[in-house]
Coordinates of C-alpha atoms (C1' of nucleotides) in Angstrom, one line a residue:
Chain A
M1 CA 136.4 -172.5 -36.7
H2 CA 137.1 -168.6 -37.7
D3 CA 137.5 -166.1 -34.4
P4 CA 136.3 -162.6 -35.9
E5 CA 138.4 -161.3 -33.6
T6 CA 141.2 -162.3 -35.9
E7 CA 139.4 -162.7 -38.9
P8 CA 141.6 -161.6 -42.2
K9 CA 140.4 -158.2 -44.0
A10 CA 140.7 -157.4 -47.5
D11 CA 144.5 -158.3 -48.3
G12 CA 145.0 -161.0 -45.2
D13 CA 146.1 -158.8 -42.6
A14 CA 144.2 -158.9 -39.2
A15 CA 141.6 -156.2 -39.0
L16 CA 143.2 -152.3 -38.6
I17 CA 142.9 -149.7 -36.3
K18 CA 143.4 -146.2 -36.2
I19 CA 145.5 -144.3 -34.4
G20 CA 144.0 -143.1 -31.9
D21 CA 142.4 -146.6 -30.5
F22 CA 145.9 -148.5 -31.2
A23 CA 147.8 -145.3 -29.2
R24 CA 145.2 -145.5 -26.2
R25 CA 146.0 -149.6 -26.4
A26 CA 149.5 -148.8 -26.3
G27 CA 149.3 -146.8 -23.5
T28 CA 151.0 -143.5 -25.5
N29 CA 149.7 -141.2 -28.0
L30 CA 149.4 -139.8 -31.3
R31 CA 152.7 -137.9 -31.2
T32 CA 154.7 -140.7 -30.1
L33 CA 153.2 -142.7 -32.7
R34 CA 154.2 -140.3 -35.7
Y35 CA 157.6 -140.1 -34.5
Y36 CA 158.1 -143.8 -34.3
E37 CA 156.9 -143.6 -37.8
E38 CA 159.3 -141.3 -38.7
L39 CA 162.2 -142.9 -37.5
G40 CA 160.6 -146.2 -39.4
L41 CA 160.3 -147.8 -35.7
V42 CA 156.3 -148.7 -36.0
L43 CA 154.9 -148.3 -39.2
P44 CA 151.3 -148.3 -39.9
A45 CA 150.0 -151.4 -42.1
A46 CA 147.9 -148.5 -44.7
R47 CA 146.7 -145.2 -45.0
S48 CA 143.1 -144.5 -46.2
A49 CA 142.3 -142.0 -49.2
G50 CA 142.4 -139.1 -46.5
G51 CA 145.5 -140.0 -45.1
L52 CA 144.2 -141.6 -41.6
R53 CA 146.9 -144.5 -40.3
Y54 CA 145.4 -147.6 -39.9
Y55 CA 147.9 -150.2 -37.9
R56 CA 147.8 -153.8 -37.5
A57 CA 146.9 -154.7 -33.9
A58 CA 149.7 -157.2 -33.5
E59 CA 152.1 -154.4 -33.5
L60 CA 150.7 -153.5 -29.9
D61 CA 153.4 -156.3 -29.0
R62 CA 155.9 -154.1 -30.9
M63 CA 155.1 -151.4 -28.9
A64 CA 155.3 -153.3 -25.7
M65 CA 158.9 -154.6 -26.6
I66 CA 159.8 -150.9 -27.2
A67 CA 158.9 -149.6 -23.9
G68 CA 160.4 -152.4 -22.1
L69 CA 163.8 -151.6 -23.9
Q70 CA 163.8 -148.0 -23.8
R71 CA 163.2 -148.4 -19.6
L72 CA 166.3 -150.4 -20.2
G73 CA 168.0 -147.4 -21.3
L74 CA 168.3 -148.6 -24.8
E75 CA 167.8 -145.5 -27.3
L76 CA 165.3 -145.9 -30.3
V77 CA 167.7 -146.3 -33.0
Q78 CA 169.1 -149.1 -31.1
I79 CA 165.4 -150.7 -30.3
R80 CA 165.3 -150.3 -33.9
G81 CA 168.4 -152.5 -34.8
L82 CA 167.2 -154.8 -32.4
L83 CA 163.9 -155.3 -33.7
A84 CA 164.6 -155.1 -37.5
T85 CA 162.4 -156.9 -39.9
R86 CA 163.6 -159.9 -41.3
E87 CA 166.3 -158.8 -44.1
P88 CA 165.3 -159.9 -47.5
G89 CA 167.4 -162.8 -48.3
A90 CA 167.6 -164.6 -45.1
S91 CA 167.1 -168.2 -44.5
R92 CA 164.4 -169.6 -41.4
E93 CA 167.6 -170.9 -39.1
E94 CA 169.3 -167.1 -39.5
S95 CA 165.8 -165.3 -38.6
M96 CA 165.3 -167.3 -35.8
A97 CA 169.1 -166.9 -34.9
R98 CA 168.7 -163.6 -34.5
V99 CA 165.4 -163.4 -32.6
R100 CA 167.4 -165.6 -30.3
H101 CA 170.3 -163.0 -30.3
A102 CA 167.9 -160.4 -29.6
L103 CA 165.9 -161.7 -26.7
S104 CA 169.2 -163.3 -25.1
E105 CA 170.5 -160.1 -25.3
Q106 CA 167.7 -158.1 -23.6
G107 CA 167.6 -161.0 -21.0
E108 CA 171.5 -159.6 -20.3
L109 CA 170.1 -156.1 -20.1
I110 CA 167.3 -157.5 -17.3
D111 CA 169.8 -159.1 -15.3
Q112 CA 172.3 -156.4 -15.0
R113 CA 169.5 -153.9 -14.0
L114 CA 168.1 -156.3 -11.8
A115 CA 171.5 -156.8 -10.1
E116 CA 171.8 -152.6 -10.1
L117 CA 168.6 -152.2 -8.4
T118 CA 168.8 -154.9 -5.9
A119 CA 172.0 -153.4 -4.6
Q120 CA 170.7 -150.2 -4.4
R121 CA 167.6 -151.5 -2.5
R122 CA 170.1 -153.1 0.0
R123 CA 171.6 -150.1 0.4
V124 CA 168.6 -147.6 1.2
D125 CA 167.4 -150.6 3.9
E126 CA 170.8 -150.1 5.3
A127 CA 170.5 -146.3 5.6
L128 CA 166.9 -146.9 6.9
A129 CA 168.4 -149.3 9.7
K130 CA 170.9 -146.9 10.7
L131 CA 168.4 -143.9 10.7
G132 CA 166.7 -145.6 13.4
E133 CA 169.5 -146.0 15.6
C134 CA 169.6 -142.3 15.1
D135 CA 166.4 -142.3 17.4
A136 CA 168.8 -143.1 20.3
C137 CA 170.9 -140.2 19.9
S138 CA 170.6 -136.2 20.2
H139 CA 172.7 -135.3 17.2
H140 CA 171.6 -133.3 13.8
P141 CA 174.1 -134.7 11.0
A142 CA 174.9 -131.7 9.1
V143 CA 178.1 -129.9 7.8
G144 CA 179.3 -128.7 11.2
N145 CA 180.1 -132.6 12.7
N146 CA 180.7 -134.2 9.3
F147 CA 177.3 -136.2 8.8
C148 CA 177.9 -137.8 12.0
H149 CA 181.0 -139.0 10.7
P150 CA 181.8 -140.9 12.9
C151 CA 178.6 -141.3 14.7
Q152 CA 179.2 -140.4 18.4
L153 CA 177.1 -143.4 19.6
D154 CA 178.6 -146.3 18.3
G155 CA 181.9 -145.0 16.1
R156 CA 180.1 -146.3 12.9
P157 CA 179.7 -143.9 10.3
L158 CA 176.1 -142.6 8.1
P159 CA 175.6 -144.5 5.4
A160 CA 177.1 -142.2 2.5
D161 CA 173.5 -142.0 1.1
L162 CA 171.9 -140.8 4.2
S163 CA 174.5 -137.7 3.9
A164 CA 173.2 -136.8 0.8
L165 CA 170.1 -136.1 2.3
F166 CA 171.1 -133.4 4.6
Chain B
M1 CA 193.4 -138.4 16.0
H2 CA 192.7 -136.3 13.1
D3 CA 192.1 -138.2 9.6
P4 CA 194.2 -135.8 6.9
E5 CA 191.3 -137.5 4.4
T6 CA 189.0 -135.3 6.5
E7 CA 191.3 -132.3 7.8
P8 CA 188.9 -129.0 7.8
K9 CA 190.0 -126.7 5.7
A10 CA 189.9 -123.0 6.2
D11 CA 186.0 -122.9 7.6
G12 CA 185.6 -125.9 8.7
D13 CA 184.7 -127.6 5.6
A14 CA 186.5 -130.9 4.3
A15 CA 188.6 -130.6 1.2
L16 CA 187.4 -129.0 -1.7
I17 CA 187.9 -129.9 -5.2
K18 CA 187.8 -128.4 -8.3
I19 CA 185.0 -129.6 -11.3
G20 CA 187.2 -131.5 -13.5
D21 CA 187.9 -134.0 -10.7
F22 CA 184.6 -134.0 -8.9
A23 CA 183.1 -135.0 -11.7
R24 CA 185.7 -137.9 -12.7
R25 CA 184.7 -139.2 -9.1
A26 CA 181.3 -138.5 -9.8
G27 CA 181.2 -140.6 -13.1
T28 CA 180.2 -137.6 -15.0
N29 CA 181.0 -134.3 -16.8
L30 CA 181.4 -130.7 -16.4
R31 CA 178.4 -129.7 -18.7
T32 CA 176.2 -131.8 -16.3
L33 CA 177.3 -130.3 -13.0
R34 CA 176.8 -126.8 -14.4
Y35 CA 173.4 -127.9 -15.4
Y36 CA 173.1 -129.0 -12.0
E37 CA 173.8 -125.6 -10.3
E38 CA 171.6 -123.9 -12.6
L39 CA 168.7 -125.8 -11.3
G40 CA 169.8 -125.6 -7.4
L41 CA 170.5 -129.3 -7.5
V42 CA 174.2 -129.7 -6.4
L43 CA 176.1 -126.7 -5.2
P44 CA 179.8 -125.6 -5.5
A45 CA 180.8 -125.1 -1.6
A46 CA 182.9 -122.1 -3.1
R47 CA 184.6 -120.1 -6.1
S48 CA 187.7 -118.9 -6.6
A49 CA 188.5 -115.4 -7.3
G50 CA 189.0 -116.5 -11.0
G51 CA 185.6 -118.1 -11.2
L52 CA 186.8 -121.7 -10.8
R53 CA 183.9 -124.0 -8.9
Y54 CA 185.0 -125.8 -5.6
Y55 CA 183.0 -128.8 -4.8
R56 CA 183.1 -130.6 -1.1
A57 CA 183.9 -134.5 -2.1
A58 CA 180.9 -135.1 0.3
E59 CA 178.9 -134.0 -2.3
L60 CA 179.9 -136.9 -4.4
D61 CA 176.9 -139.2 -2.3
R62 CA 174.4 -136.5 -3.4
M63 CA 175.8 -137.4 -6.9
A64 CA 175.2 -140.9 -6.4
M65 CA 171.9 -140.4 -5.1
I66 CA 170.4 -138.1 -8.1
A67 CA 171.8 -141.1 -10.4
G68 CA 169.7 -143.7 -8.5
L69 CA 166.6 -141.6 -8.3
Q70 CA 166.9 -140.7 -12.1
R71 CA 167.3 -144.4 -13.6
L72 CA 164.1 -145.1 -11.6
G73 CA 162.6 -142.3 -13.6
L74 CA 162.3 -139.1 -11.7
E75 CA 162.7 -135.6 -13.1
L76 CA 165.7 -133.6 -11.7
V77 CA 163.0 -130.9 -10.4
Q78 CA 161.5 -133.7 -8.5
I79 CA 164.7 -135.1 -7.1
R80 CA 165.8 -131.7 -5.9
G81 CA 162.3 -131.3 -4.3
L82 CA 163.3 -135.6 -2.6
L83 CA 167.0 -133.8 -1.5
A84 CA 165.4 -130.7 -0.4
T85 CA 168.2 -129.1 2.2
R86 CA 167.0 -129.3 5.4
E87 CA 164.4 -125.9 6.0
P88 CA 165.6 -123.2 8.2
G89 CA 163.3 -123.5 11.0
A90 CA 163.2 -127.5 11.0
S91 CA 163.8 -129.3 14.2
R92 CA 165.8 -132.3 14.5
E93 CA 162.5 -134.5 15.0
E94 CA 161.1 -132.6 11.2
S95 CA 164.1 -133.3 9.7
M96 CA 164.7 -136.7 10.5
A97 CA 160.8 -137.8 9.7
R98 CA 162.0 -136.0 6.2
V99 CA 164.9 -138.6 5.3
R100 CA 163.2 -141.0 6.6
H101 CA 160.3 -140.1 4.2
A102 CA 162.8 -139.7 1.4
L103 CA 164.2 -142.9 1.7
S104 CA 161.0 -145.3 2.0
E105 CA 159.6 -143.4 -1.0
Q106 CA 162.6 -144.3 -2.7
G107 CA 162.8 -148.1 -1.5
E108 CA 159.4 -148.5 -3.0
L109 CA 160.3 -147.1 -6.4
I110 CA 162.6 -149.5 -6.2
D111 CA 160.1 -152.7 -5.3
Q112 CA 157.9 -151.1 -7.9
R113 CA 160.5 -151.4 -10.6
L114 CA 162.0 -154.7 -9.4
A115 CA 158.7 -156.1 -9.8
E116 CA 158.4 -154.7 -13.6
L117 CA 161.7 -156.2 -14.3
T118 CA 161.2 -159.3 -13.0
A119 CA 157.9 -160.0 -14.6
Q120 CA 159.8 -158.6 -18.0
R121 CA 162.7 -161.2 -17.4
R122 CA 160.5 -164.2 -16.8
R123 CA 158.5 -163.2 -20.4
V124 CA 162.2 -163.1 -22.1
D125 CA 162.5 -166.8 -20.4
E126 CA 159.2 -167.9 -22.0
A127 CA 160.1 -166.6 -25.0
L128 CA 163.3 -168.7 -25.5
A129 CA 161.7 -171.3 -24.4
K130 CA 159.1 -171.2 -26.9
L131 CA 162.0 -170.1 -29.5
G132 CA 163.3 -173.8 -28.6
E133 CA 160.3 -175.7 -29.4
C134 CA 160.4 -173.9 -32.9
D135 CA 163.7 -175.9 -33.6
A136 CA 161.5 -179.0 -34.3
C137 CA 159.3 -177.1 -36.6
S138 CA 159.4 -175.8 -40.2
H139 CA 157.5 -173.2 -40.0
H140 CA 158.5 -169.3 -40.3
P141 CA 156.5 -167.3 -38.0
A142 CA 155.3 -163.9 -40.0
V143 CA 152.5 -161.9 -41.2
G144 CA 151.3 -164.5 -43.6
N145 CA 150.7 -167.4 -40.7
N146 CA 149.8 -164.5 -38.3
F147 CA 153.2 -165.1 -36.4
C148 CA 152.2 -168.8 -35.9
H149 CA 149.4 -168.0 -33.8
P150 CA 148.3 -170.7 -33.4
C151 CA 151.2 -172.8 -33.7
Q152 CA 151.2 -175.5 -35.6
L153 CA 153.1 -177.5 -33.4
D154 CA 151.1 -177.7 -30.7
G155 CA 148.3 -175.4 -30.6
R156 CA 149.9 -173.1 -28.7
P157 CA 150.5 -169.4 -29.6
L158 CA 154.2 -167.9 -30.2
P159 CA 154.4 -165.6 -26.6
A160 CA 153.6 -162.0 -27.9
D161 CA 157.0 -160.9 -27.6
L162 CA 158.2 -163.1 -30.0
S163 CA 155.8 -161.4 -32.8
A164 CA 157.4 -158.2 -32.4
L165 CA 160.4 -159.7 -33.3
F166 CA 159.3 -160.7 -37.0
Chain C
dT1 C1' 205.9 -118.7 -21.3
dT2 C1' 203.6 -123.5 -21.9
dG3 C1' 199.9 -127.0 -21.0
dC4 C1' 196.0 -128.2 -19.2
dT5 C1' 192.1 -126.8 -17.0
dC6 C1' 188.6 -123.9 -16.1
dC7 C1' 184.8 -120.1 -17.6
dT8 C1' 180.7 -118.1 -20.4
dC9 C1' 177.7 -118.1 -24.1
dA10 C1' 175.3 -120.5 -27.2
dC11 C1' 173.3 -123.6 -30.9
dG12 C1' 172.6 -129.1 -31.5
dT13 C1' 170.0 -133.6 -30.2
dC14 C1' 166.9 -137.0 -28.4
dA15 C1' 162.2 -138.0 -27.6
dC16 C1' 158.7 -136.3 -27.3
dG17 C1' 154.7 -131.9 -25.7
dT18 C1' 151.5 -128.4 -27.5
dG19 C1' 149.4 -125.6 -29.8
dA20 C1' 147.7 -123.6 -34.8
dG21 C1' 144.6 -124.2 -38.3
dG22 C1' 142.6 -127.6 -41.1
dT23 C1' 140.2 -131.8 -42.7
dG24 C1' 138.0 -136.8 -43.1
dG25 C1' 133.9 -140.1 -41.9
dC26 C1' 130.3 -142.1 -39.2
Chain D
dT1 C1' 125.3 -130.3 -40.4
dT2 C1' 127.3 -131.4 -35.9
dG3 C1' 131.5 -133.8 -33.1
dC4 C1' 135.0 -136.3 -32.7
dT5 C1' 138.9 -137.4 -34.9
dC6 C1' 142.8 -137.2 -37.4
dC7 C1' 146.0 -134.6 -40.2
dT8 C1' 150.5 -131.6 -41.0
dC9 C1' 153.6 -127.8 -39.7
dA10 C1' 156.4 -125.9 -36.3
dC11 C1' 157.9 -124.2 -31.9
dG12 C1' 159.0 -125.7 -26.7
dT13 C1' 161.1 -128.6 -23.2
dC14 C1' 164.4 -131.7 -20.8
dA15 C1' 168.8 -133.1 -19.8
dC16 C1' 172.5 -132.5 -21.3
dG17 C1' 176.1 -133.0 -26.2
dT18 C1' 179.3 -129.7 -28.5
dG19 C1' 182.1 -126.5 -30.3
dA20 C1' 184.0 -121.1 -30.1
dG21 C1' 186.7 -118.2 -27.9
dG22 C1' 188.7 -116.8 -23.9
dT23 C1' 191.0 -117.0 -19.0
dG24 C1' 193.0 -119.1 -14.4
dG25 C1' 196.5 -121.6 -12.0
dC26 C1' 200.7 -125.0 -11.2

DNA sequence: TTGCTCCTCACGTCACGTGAGGTGGC
DNA sequence: TTGCTCCTCACGTCACGTGAGGTGGC
């Protein structure tokens, strides 16, 4: 019935792991974890008498969420706000609502970024297609011919992105 | 025949603009432009006798490309490499090949990021769906019940992302 | 001359990177 | 005891932010 992986230890916590192991499993390093502790973003569950940090393995999910939100452009202090621990006096309903709010906010951020990236991807493809047409031409886009704007071949200009590369 | 917008000035350049105008149109600020100049990433086409920077409007495309590559996680020095000005002795074919290479590299970066974000979006949706099921339950996910892992309602655990929010 | 923009230092910040020098614990 | 991991300062870095104090140009 009991999974040894989640076997509680001492005061009901799941197994605690040291900072090096935690860092490796979170795909980060010691400095980052100490900085997150300084910010109050990810705290070790305990410290040994000698000062060693001991982390809950469950906090690895928190680390993954932080990394995801960071890639979306959020600052660590903002992330700390989104992942705020439950308010002391909050009801179950309030807590659930806060979590739901944080998740839908993250969903919206992802959607925005997806839209940006999709447009960017399309522009790159258009630029590559236009570059293919240039194979049939002998001009070299440069400042001198205003980056082939307009194109001597079909009158249509090079995409703006392309002129940035010359 | 001549478009006044692209009318050459003095030595064949299109109209030059001052740093403030350039910054506003590029969606950035003076400090960033001076820093890019220091790195050799974006150079003013000319300087006035008094020291004022004058930029080519065409460089706005370069600014847009830099911003796009930066959001993809590239450092400014890497971006400088991708956007390297043509080598002095390069043939038309070599230049074109370099541009094509830079663009396809950017395309691959975008595709990678799109895949990451799509997976992230799916996980957020799954978490929200699971949170909906929690409405029929009275438990509060917390350390005490190991973040409802396993869930008392259907045996399936909360998604990992969710436990990070408690 | 006034107002606005621009200039060059130069120090601050965010999220860490990178040693220096010392200690913990199997 | 040895080896590896961990500890706390503390300074460095990247990409700017933010004044201070002064000048350009319509």
